[in-house]
XYZ file of C-alpha atoms in Angstrom:
493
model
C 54.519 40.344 -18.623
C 57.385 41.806 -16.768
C 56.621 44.923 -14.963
C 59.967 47.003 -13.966
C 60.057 49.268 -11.272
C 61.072 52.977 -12.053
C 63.441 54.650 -9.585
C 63.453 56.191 -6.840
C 61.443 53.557 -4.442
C 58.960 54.671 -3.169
C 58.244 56.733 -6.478
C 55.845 59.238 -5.088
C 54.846 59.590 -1.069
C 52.481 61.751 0.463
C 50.680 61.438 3.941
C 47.685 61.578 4.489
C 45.008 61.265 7.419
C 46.249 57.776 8.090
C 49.733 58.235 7.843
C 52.951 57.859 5.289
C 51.617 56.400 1.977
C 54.281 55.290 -0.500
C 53.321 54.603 -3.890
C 55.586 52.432 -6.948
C 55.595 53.214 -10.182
C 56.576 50.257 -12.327
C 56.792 49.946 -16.366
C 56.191 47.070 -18.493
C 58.056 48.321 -21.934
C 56.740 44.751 -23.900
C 53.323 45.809 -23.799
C 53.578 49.606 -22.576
C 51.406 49.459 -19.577
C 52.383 51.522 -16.776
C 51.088 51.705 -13.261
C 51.597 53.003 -9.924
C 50.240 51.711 -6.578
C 50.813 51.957 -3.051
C 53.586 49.994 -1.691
C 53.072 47.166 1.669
C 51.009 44.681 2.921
C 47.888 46.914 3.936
C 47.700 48.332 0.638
C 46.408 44.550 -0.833
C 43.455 44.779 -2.788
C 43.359 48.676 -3.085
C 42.884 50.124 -6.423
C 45.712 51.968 -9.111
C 46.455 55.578 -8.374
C 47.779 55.727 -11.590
C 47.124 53.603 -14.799
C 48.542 54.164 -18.323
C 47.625 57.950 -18.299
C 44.974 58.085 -16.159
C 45.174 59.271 -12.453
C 41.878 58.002 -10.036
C 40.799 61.387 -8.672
C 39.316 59.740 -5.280
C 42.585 58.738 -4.616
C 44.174 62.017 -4.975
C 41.349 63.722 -3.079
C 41.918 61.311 -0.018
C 45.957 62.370 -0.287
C 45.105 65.982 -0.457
C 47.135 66.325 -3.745
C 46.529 69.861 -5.617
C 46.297 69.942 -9.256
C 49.685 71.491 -9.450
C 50.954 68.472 -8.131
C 49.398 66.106 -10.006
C 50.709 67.981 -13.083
C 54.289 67.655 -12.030
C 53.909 64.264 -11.008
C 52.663 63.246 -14.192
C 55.417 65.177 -16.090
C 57.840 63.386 -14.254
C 56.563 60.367 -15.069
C 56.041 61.027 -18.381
C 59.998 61.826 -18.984
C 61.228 58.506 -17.043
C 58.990 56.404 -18.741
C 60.788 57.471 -21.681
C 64.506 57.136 -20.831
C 63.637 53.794 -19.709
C 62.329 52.860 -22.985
C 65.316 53.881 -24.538
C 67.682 52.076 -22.451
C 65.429 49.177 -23.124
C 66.044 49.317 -26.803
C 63.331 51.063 -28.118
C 61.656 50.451 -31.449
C 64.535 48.480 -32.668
C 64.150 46.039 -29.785
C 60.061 46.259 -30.409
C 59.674 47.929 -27.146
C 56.678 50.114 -26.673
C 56.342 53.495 -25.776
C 52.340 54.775 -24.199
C 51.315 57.438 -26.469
C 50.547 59.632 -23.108
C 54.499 59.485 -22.589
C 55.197 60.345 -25.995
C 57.273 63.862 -26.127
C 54.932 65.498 -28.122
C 52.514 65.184 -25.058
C 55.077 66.435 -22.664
C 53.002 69.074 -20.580
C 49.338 68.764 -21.202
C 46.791 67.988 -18.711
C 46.362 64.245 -17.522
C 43.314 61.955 -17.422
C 41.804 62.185 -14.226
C 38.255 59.681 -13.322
C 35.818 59.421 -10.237
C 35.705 55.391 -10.489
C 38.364 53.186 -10.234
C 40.486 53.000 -13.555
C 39.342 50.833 -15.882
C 41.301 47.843 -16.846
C 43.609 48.626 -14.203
C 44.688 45.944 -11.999
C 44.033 45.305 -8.480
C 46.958 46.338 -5.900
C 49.335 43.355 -5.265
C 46.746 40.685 -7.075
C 49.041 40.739 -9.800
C 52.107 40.344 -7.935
C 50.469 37.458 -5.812
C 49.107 35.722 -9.117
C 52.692 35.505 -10.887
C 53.885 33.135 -8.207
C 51.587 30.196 -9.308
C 52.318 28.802 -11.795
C 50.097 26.270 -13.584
C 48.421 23.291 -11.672
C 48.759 22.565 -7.754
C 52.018 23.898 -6.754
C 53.710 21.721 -3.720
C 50.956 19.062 -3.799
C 52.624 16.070 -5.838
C 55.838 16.483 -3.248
C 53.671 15.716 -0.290
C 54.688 12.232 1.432
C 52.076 10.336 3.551
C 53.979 6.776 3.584
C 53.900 4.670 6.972
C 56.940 4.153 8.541
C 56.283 0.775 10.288
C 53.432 -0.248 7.458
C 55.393 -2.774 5.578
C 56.877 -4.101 8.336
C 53.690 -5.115 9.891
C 52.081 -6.399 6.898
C 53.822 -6.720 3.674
C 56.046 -10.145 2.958
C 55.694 -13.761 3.628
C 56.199 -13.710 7.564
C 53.395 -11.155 7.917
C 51.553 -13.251 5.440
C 51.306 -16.134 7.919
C 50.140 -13.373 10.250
C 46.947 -12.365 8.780
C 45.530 -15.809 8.539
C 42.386 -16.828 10.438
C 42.166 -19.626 11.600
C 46.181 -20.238 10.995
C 45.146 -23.500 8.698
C 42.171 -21.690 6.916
C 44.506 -22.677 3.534
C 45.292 -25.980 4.509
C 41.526 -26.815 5.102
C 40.870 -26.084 1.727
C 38.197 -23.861 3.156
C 36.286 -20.677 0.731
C 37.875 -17.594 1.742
C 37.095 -14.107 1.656
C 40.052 -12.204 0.791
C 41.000 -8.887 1.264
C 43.923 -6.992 0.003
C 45.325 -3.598 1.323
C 46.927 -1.065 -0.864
C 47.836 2.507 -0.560
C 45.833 4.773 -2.381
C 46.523 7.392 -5.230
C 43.858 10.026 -6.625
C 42.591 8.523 -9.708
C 42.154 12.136 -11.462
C 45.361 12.967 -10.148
C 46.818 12.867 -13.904
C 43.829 15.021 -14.768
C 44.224 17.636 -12.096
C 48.087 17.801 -11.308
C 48.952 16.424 -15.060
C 53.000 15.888 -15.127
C 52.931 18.497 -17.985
C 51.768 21.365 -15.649
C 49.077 21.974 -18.059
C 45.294 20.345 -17.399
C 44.013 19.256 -21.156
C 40.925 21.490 -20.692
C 39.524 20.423 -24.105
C 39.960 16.225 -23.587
C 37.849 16.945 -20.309
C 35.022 18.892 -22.481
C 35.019 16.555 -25.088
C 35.670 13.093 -23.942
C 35.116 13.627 -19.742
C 36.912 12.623 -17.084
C 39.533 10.009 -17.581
C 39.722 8.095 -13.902
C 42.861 5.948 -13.430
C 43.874 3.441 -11.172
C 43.547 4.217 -7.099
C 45.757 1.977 -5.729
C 49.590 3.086 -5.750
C 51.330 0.531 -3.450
C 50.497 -3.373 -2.398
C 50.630 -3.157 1.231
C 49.222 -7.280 2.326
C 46.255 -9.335 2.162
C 44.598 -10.879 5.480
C 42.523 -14.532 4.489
C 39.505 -14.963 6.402
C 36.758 -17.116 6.315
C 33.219 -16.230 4.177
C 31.152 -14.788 7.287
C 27.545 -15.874 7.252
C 25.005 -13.701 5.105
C 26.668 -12.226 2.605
C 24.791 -10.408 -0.137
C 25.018 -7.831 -2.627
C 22.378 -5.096 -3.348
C 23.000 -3.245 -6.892
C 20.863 -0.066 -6.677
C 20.934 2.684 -9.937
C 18.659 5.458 -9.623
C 15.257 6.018 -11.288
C 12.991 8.881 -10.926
C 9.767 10.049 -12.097
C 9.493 12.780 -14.868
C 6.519 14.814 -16.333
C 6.098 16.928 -19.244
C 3.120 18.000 -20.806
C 2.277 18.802 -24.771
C 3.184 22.733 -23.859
C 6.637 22.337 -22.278
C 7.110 19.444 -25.069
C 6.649 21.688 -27.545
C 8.778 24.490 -26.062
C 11.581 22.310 -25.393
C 11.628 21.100 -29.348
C 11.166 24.593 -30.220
C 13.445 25.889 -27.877
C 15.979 23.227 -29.074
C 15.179 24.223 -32.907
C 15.325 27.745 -32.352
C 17.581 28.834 -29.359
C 18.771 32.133 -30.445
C 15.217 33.219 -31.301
C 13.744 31.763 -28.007
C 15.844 33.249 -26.040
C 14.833 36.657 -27.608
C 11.270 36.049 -26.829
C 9.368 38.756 -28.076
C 11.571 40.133 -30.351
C 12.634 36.626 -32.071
C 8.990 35.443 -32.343
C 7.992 35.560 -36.400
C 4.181 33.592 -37.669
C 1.028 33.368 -35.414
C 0.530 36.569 -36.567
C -3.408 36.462 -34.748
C -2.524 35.334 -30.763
C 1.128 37.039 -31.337
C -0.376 40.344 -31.892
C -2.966 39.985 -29.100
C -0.613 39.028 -26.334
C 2.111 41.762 -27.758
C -0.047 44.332 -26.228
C -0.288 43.074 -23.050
C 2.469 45.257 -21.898
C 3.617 43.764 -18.033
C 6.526 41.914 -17.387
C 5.208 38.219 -17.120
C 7.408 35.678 -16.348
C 7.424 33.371 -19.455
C 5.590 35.161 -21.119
C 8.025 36.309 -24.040
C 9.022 32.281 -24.262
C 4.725 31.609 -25.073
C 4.916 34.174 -27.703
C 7.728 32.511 -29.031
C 6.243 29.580 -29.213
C 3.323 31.224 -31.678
C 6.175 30.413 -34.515
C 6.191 27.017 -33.720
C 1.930 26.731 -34.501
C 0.551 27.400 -30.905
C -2.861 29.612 -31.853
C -5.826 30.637 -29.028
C -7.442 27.115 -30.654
C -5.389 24.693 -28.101
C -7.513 24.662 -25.263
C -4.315 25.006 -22.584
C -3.050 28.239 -24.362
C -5.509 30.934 -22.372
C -5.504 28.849 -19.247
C -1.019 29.290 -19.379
C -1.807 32.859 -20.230
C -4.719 33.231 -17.499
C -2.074 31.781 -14.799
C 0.937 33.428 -16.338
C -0.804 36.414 -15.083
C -1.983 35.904 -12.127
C 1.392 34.229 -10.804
C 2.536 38.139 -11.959
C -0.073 39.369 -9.602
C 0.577 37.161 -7.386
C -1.687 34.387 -7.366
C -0.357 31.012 -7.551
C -2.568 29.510 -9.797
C -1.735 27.006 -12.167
C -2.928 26.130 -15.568
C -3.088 22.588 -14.899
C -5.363 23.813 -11.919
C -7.912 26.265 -14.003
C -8.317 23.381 -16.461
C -9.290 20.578 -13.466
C -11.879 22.707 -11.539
C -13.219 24.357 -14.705
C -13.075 21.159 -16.860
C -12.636 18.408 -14.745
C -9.523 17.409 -17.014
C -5.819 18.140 -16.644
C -3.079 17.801 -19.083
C -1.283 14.506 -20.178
C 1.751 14.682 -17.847
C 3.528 12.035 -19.612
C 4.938 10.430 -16.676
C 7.640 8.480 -17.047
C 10.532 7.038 -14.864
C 14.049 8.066 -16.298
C 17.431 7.219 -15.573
C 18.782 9.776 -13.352
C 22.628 8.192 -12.448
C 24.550 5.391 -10.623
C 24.847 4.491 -7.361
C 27.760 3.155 -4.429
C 27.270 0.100 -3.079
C 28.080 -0.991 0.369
C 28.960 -4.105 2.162
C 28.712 -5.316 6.190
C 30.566 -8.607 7.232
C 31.036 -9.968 10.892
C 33.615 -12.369 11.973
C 33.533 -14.246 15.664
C 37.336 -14.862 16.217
C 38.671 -17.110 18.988
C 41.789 -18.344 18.973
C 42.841 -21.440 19.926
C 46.169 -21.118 20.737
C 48.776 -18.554 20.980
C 49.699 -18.150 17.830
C 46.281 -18.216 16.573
C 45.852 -14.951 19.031
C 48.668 -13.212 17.545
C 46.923 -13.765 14.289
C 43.699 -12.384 15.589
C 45.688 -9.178 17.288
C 47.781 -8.652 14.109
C 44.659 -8.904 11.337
C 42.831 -6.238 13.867
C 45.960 -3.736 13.449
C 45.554 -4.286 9.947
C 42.065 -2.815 9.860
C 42.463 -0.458 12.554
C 46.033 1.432 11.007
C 45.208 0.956 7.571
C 41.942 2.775 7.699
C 43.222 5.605 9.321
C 43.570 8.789 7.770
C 47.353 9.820 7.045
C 49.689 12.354 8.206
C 52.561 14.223 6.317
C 55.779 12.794 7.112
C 54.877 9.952 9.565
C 58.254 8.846 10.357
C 58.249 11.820 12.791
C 55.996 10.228 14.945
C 52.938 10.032 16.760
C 51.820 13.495 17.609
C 53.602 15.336 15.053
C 51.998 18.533 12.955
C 50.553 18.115 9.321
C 49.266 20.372 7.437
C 47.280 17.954 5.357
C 45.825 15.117 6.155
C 46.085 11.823 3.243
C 43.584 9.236 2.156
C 43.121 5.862 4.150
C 44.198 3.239 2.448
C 41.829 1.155 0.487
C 41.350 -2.129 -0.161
C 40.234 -5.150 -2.894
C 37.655 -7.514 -1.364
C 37.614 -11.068 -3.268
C 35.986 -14.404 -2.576
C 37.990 -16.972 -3.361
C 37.821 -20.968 -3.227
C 41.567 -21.865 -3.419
C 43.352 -19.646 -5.873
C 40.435 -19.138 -8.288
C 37.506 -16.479 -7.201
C 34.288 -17.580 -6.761
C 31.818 -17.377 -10.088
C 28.894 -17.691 -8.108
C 29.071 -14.777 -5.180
C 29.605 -11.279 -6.719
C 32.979 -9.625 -7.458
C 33.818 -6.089 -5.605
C 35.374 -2.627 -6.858
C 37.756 -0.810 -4.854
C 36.498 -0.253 -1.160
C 37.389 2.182 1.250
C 36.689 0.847 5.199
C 34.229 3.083 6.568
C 32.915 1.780 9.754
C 35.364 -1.249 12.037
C 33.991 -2.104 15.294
C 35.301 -4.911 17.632
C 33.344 -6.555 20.419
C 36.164 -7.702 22.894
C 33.233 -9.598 25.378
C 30.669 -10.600 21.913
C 29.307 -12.734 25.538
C 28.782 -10.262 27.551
C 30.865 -11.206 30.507
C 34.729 -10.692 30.133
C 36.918 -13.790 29.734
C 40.270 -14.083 29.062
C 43.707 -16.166 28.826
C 46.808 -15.726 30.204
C 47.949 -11.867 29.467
C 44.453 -10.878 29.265
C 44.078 -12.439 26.215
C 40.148 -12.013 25.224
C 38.641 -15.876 24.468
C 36.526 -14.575 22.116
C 36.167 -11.069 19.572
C 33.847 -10.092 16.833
C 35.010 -7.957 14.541
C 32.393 -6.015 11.901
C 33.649 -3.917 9.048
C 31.656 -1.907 6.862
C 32.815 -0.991 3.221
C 32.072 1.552 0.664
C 33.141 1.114 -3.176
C 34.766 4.151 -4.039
C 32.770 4.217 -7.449
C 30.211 2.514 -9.068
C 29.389 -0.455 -11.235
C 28.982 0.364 -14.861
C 28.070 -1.829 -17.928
C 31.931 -1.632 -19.024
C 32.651 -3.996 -16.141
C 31.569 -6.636 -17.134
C 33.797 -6.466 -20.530
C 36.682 -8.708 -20.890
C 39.480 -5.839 -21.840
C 40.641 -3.644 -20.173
C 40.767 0.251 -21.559
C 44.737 1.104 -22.741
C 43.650 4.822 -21.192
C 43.123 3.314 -17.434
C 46.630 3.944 -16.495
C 48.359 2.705 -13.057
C 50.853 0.285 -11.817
C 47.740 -2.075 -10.300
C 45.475 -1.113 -12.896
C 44.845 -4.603 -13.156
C 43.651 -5.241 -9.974
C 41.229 -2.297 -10.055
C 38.655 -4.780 -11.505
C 37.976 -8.129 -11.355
C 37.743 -10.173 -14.798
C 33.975 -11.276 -15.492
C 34.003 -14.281 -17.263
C 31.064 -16.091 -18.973
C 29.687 -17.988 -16.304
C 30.195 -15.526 -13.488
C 27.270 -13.523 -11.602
C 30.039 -10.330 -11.866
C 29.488 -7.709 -9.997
């Protein structure tokens, strides 16, 4: 749709109580709408004056324009709305001409309503609409890298760095590794798709595909397996009731949707209760889905049919009385709840580990100071454009990095100790006295420092994990280390 504006501009100006209102009158010849609306900023989210033929009358009766002026107005527009479908073409260049403008109409008395115009856009939402286009304009652009990141941690020097103690390898000790990486959306393909178009009907039909979160390989930092380590796999369960009357509305409900949901009117059969409570003429909640149900073989015989019709109408009178309750203190029975605990979704799973850190020699404290940094920067949320230093604006703010826990006795991880998703640091605290009283080297230097981190896995553990291949559709250049391979003899995850 390409609207063109019709000369002069402003088209039509008049003031008013307020002041100087200028109006445009623009043309769109492919589909032969035409409208006119007031021109500026304030004028955002007024309504059309004018809208293929029609004029909105409140708006005219706010300008204080007399119906001699409206005529002329819309005779003028009439005749350039016309030449400028000739120059366009025409009918040999399939342009369209509104049958209002048509010559034969030249003259006669316009449309005029009280209400806005129907179908007629909204002042400037148009306008502000055509300059998306599709998906998340200037999002995929954005940069959030570290400037001094890689330097710090990345390559074989740093490597040596984020060590503890500095012959943890050496001593052929077990290992809990853990390896930094920048992070990436893992819908991003879904939501910002490289086509500009999001494949609505992949999402509907097959869900969400979730790809890889880890973008770049920033380092790893080798420390030893701290002292209680568990894992605690929690998946939610909750209780669920349903009685023989909502069972049976539910299948019949499922059976027959269209004439459920038309209650009185769809209900056919049970000719003897149907007719009875079709007189009952008050606007009960649920009560056209119960005479519904009189199709399905519900008759006055079930003895919880009047006690759901007695509280039915009392809850309409205001009563809160349930059937379940007329039934106990008459009866001293209640309905068959059928409880049962269902399934009700996944869960994240966390982790806590404490290390007591003190270094034995200089080195060994650089090690310490440099495996803290790691932590401490790499958890911290990102700003656009880093390199321009500390202090800088951003506009947005990027995802921590995350991480890839692993225990690992030499090169090989561990079959016996559980296996980790993708974690995101949540919670880092260091103790720089864990004694209480300060002590420290040379340089201040602290003898001693416990450091505690708390992770998060960014999603859960499903049944799929524990499978040996990996799905062609998880895409990403780490997509390998997203998960951990299970093999036969390992606890997984």
């Amino acid at each position: 749709m390409a609207y063109e504006t019709i000369k002069p501009d402003p088209y039509f100006t008049k003031t008013d109580s307020v002041g100087k209102k200028e109006f445009i009158l623009e043309y769109d010849p492919a589909n032969g709408n035409v409208k006119m609306y007031e021109s500026g900023f304030t004028s955002f989210g007024t309504f059309q004056l004018f809208y293929n033929g029609t004029f909105d009358q409140a708006i005219l009766d706010r300008l204080g324009v007399s119906e001699q002026e409206k005529n002329t107005l819309y005779a003028k527009i009439q005749n350039d709305i016309r030449t400028t479908w000739t120059k366009a073409g025409g009918t040999a260049n399939k342009k369209i001409l509104p049958s209002w403008a048509n010559a034969s109409n030249q003259g006669k008395t316009p449309q005029t309503t009280t209400a806005p115009i129907a179908g007629a856009p909204i002042a400037g939402l148009t306008a502000l609409l055509d300059l998306f286009g599709p998906g998340l304009p200037g999002i995929s652009g954005l940069d959030f890298l570290s400037t001094n990141e890689t330097q710090l941690f990345s390559g074989p020097a740093n490597a040596a760095l984020l060590k503890y103690p500095r012959d943890i390898l050496q001593n052929q000790q077990d290992t809990l590794q853990i390896t930094m990486y920048n992070y990436q959306a893992p819908l991003g393909d879904t939501f910002l798709p490289k086509s500009g178009q999001i494949d609505t009907k992949s999402i509907f039909k097959e869900g969400l595909q979730r790809n890889s979160a880890l973008k770049k390989l920033i380092g790893t930092v080798i420390l030893p397996i701290p002292s209680g380590i568990q894992d605690n796999n929690a998946i939610s369960w909750g209780d669920d009731t349903m009685n023989s009357i909502n069972a049976g509305a539910t299948g019949y409900a499922i059976n027959n949707t269209a004439q459920f949901a038309g209650g009185v009117a769809g209900a056919q059969g049970g000719a003897g209760l149907l007719n009875a409570l079709t007189k009952v003429q008050l606007p009960i909640k649920g009560m056209a889905g119960l005479l519904a149900l009189t199709a399905a073989g519900l008759s006055a015989d079930n003895p919880m049919v009047k006690p759901a019709v007695v509280s039915a109408l009392l809850n309409a009178a205001g009563f809160e009385v349930s059937a379940a309750s007329i039934l106990a203190r008459g009866a001293g029975i209640v309905p068959n709840s059928n409880l049962e605990l269902l399934f009700q979704g996944p869960s994240l799973r966390s982790f806590g580990f404490t290390w007591r850190m003190s270094p034995r020699s200089e080195l060994e404290a650089r090690n310490v100071k440099r495996i803290i940094r790691f932590f401490k920067q790499g958890s911290s949320p990102r700003k656009v454009n880093s390199q321009s230093g500390a202090g800088a604006a951003s506009l947005f703010l990027g995802t921590p990095n995350v991480f890839k826990l692993s225990y690992k006795t030499g090169n090989e991880e561990i079959s016996g100790l559980n296996k980790f998703k993708i974690c995101a640091l949540v919670n880092m605290s260091v103790v720089y006295a864990p004694d209480g009283a300060w002590a420290a080297y040379d340089k201040g230097q602290p003898v001693s420092i416990q450091m505690s981190l708390n992770f998060n896995e960014i999603e859960p553990v499903y049944e799929s994990d524990y499978q040996t291949k990996l799905s062609d559709e998880f895409k990403g250049d780490y997509r390998r280390d997203d998960y951990s391979q299970v093999k036969r003899d390992d606890v997984g995850y």
